[in-house]
């Protein structure tokens, strides 16, 4: 996979921006909202304080009216009981006005309360004087002096009304400002969220575009690599096929041409024994025998080689073949060897029909049974079993023996031409039998293999399509 360094750097930058930008926006959004909500809370607090001021001012006014009523009752009747609301109010009124002041923010309002405290004190001076006069009996009913009292109390009322009126205006202004604050918070939250959404979407889109682009490039490169690879494999396969075909035809013609001089050797060795046998001494006769034996072995070798190369070259038409009858024919060819070795060959039915080439199938079976009879330890009577099993539309044929077995390391090797695991004196052979088995099975569209443990017999198998 090949990515240009520029695109990787750009990708890293893109990644940084797409994280950095939304995070900073989120931070800005959060701090703006915190600041605005703080403002909103302050505005709400101001509204609350205005409400409290107005309520407390009203309370002071009520207290004063009670005091005035009590004073009047006393002045009229001289009964001290009437003075009770007056006494109670006197004890509390100044601190009540101070409470009004405490709830205030506007300086001019605080100054107005200060004025009210003064006016209240003026009225109380008047009230104390009147009480003293009444007590001294200087007043019959104290009402002639009351004009001054009315004037002082009217002044208090006027000032309190003014205080409450201005307080109400302030409260309305503060309430408006709080509402404006709330709206600003809402607008900012929505606006910034939208902005954040847009930035995130843009970042995601850019990322996606890059990733899709890279993916597309990688895919295109992969496709082109695959097609190059396929082309190369095709070329190699063709070259190999040609080389193989050349080799096979060379082997065929060489083997074929070797037969003529071989026949001559065999003929002359035979003539030597027949016509000049009495004139040869023992050594001469031994030499003649050896020439015959070697020529015979060479004949078998050439025969096998020709058989192998014929298998590779012949046009093979596949048709249903009875495994049972192919095996019977192979056993017929082996009958003399089976008898001479006292071997038993057990066939476990059923042996189904397979798709194959009859003559090749007979050859494959004959080679496997022949090996099973041959590769036994000295003194061991060969016991061979042939059976078949069906696996997903194929038939697997097993040829199992009680012979010397094969090490797993050699499982592949022994299927190659001339590969033998033993000396020719101990187990004679050409090393072509299993190569013929594999080539033949492959030409019939199947495969062949072996499963064995040294000393525990071998289990050769091949698979062909089931009919
Ligand atoms: P050949 O039988 O002529 O030696 P093959 O190609 O048939 O040649 O076999 C190759 C080698 O595989 C044999 O030489 C032998 O070492 C081993 N082999 C084949 N069949 C068996 C078997 N049934 N048991 C043990 N070894 C075997």
Short mmCIF file of C-alpha atoms in Angstrom, two decimals, residues 17 21 78 107 110 167 183-184 198 222 244 329 361 364 383 444 463:
data_model
loop_
_atom_site.label_atom_id
_atom_site.label_comp_id
_atom_site.label_asym_id
_atom_site.label_seq_id
_atom_site.Cartn_x
_atom_site.Cartn_y
_atom_site.Cartn_z
CA UNK A 17 -8.11 20.90 13.06
CA UNK A 21 -11.66 23.65 16.21
CA UNK A 78 -56.40 59.37 77.77
CA UNK A 107 -28.07 55.23 45.92
CA UNK A 110 -31.09 54.77 49.89
CA UNK A 167 -38.96 51.35 43.33
CA UNK A 183 -33.36 35.77 25.58
CA UNK A 184 -29.67 36.50 24.94
CA UNK A 198 -21.67 23.01 11.35
CA UNK A 222 -4.74 -3.16 -4.94
CA UNK A 244 6.89 -29.21 -18.94
CA UNK A 329 -8.91 -55.93 -13.14
CA UNK A 361 -7.90 -45.98 -12.78
CA UNK A 364 -3.55 -46.28 -10.20
CA UNK A 383 -2.68 -57.69 4.46
CA UNK A 444 -8.93 -37.39 -13.80
CA UNK A 463 -10.30 -38.77 -4.44
#
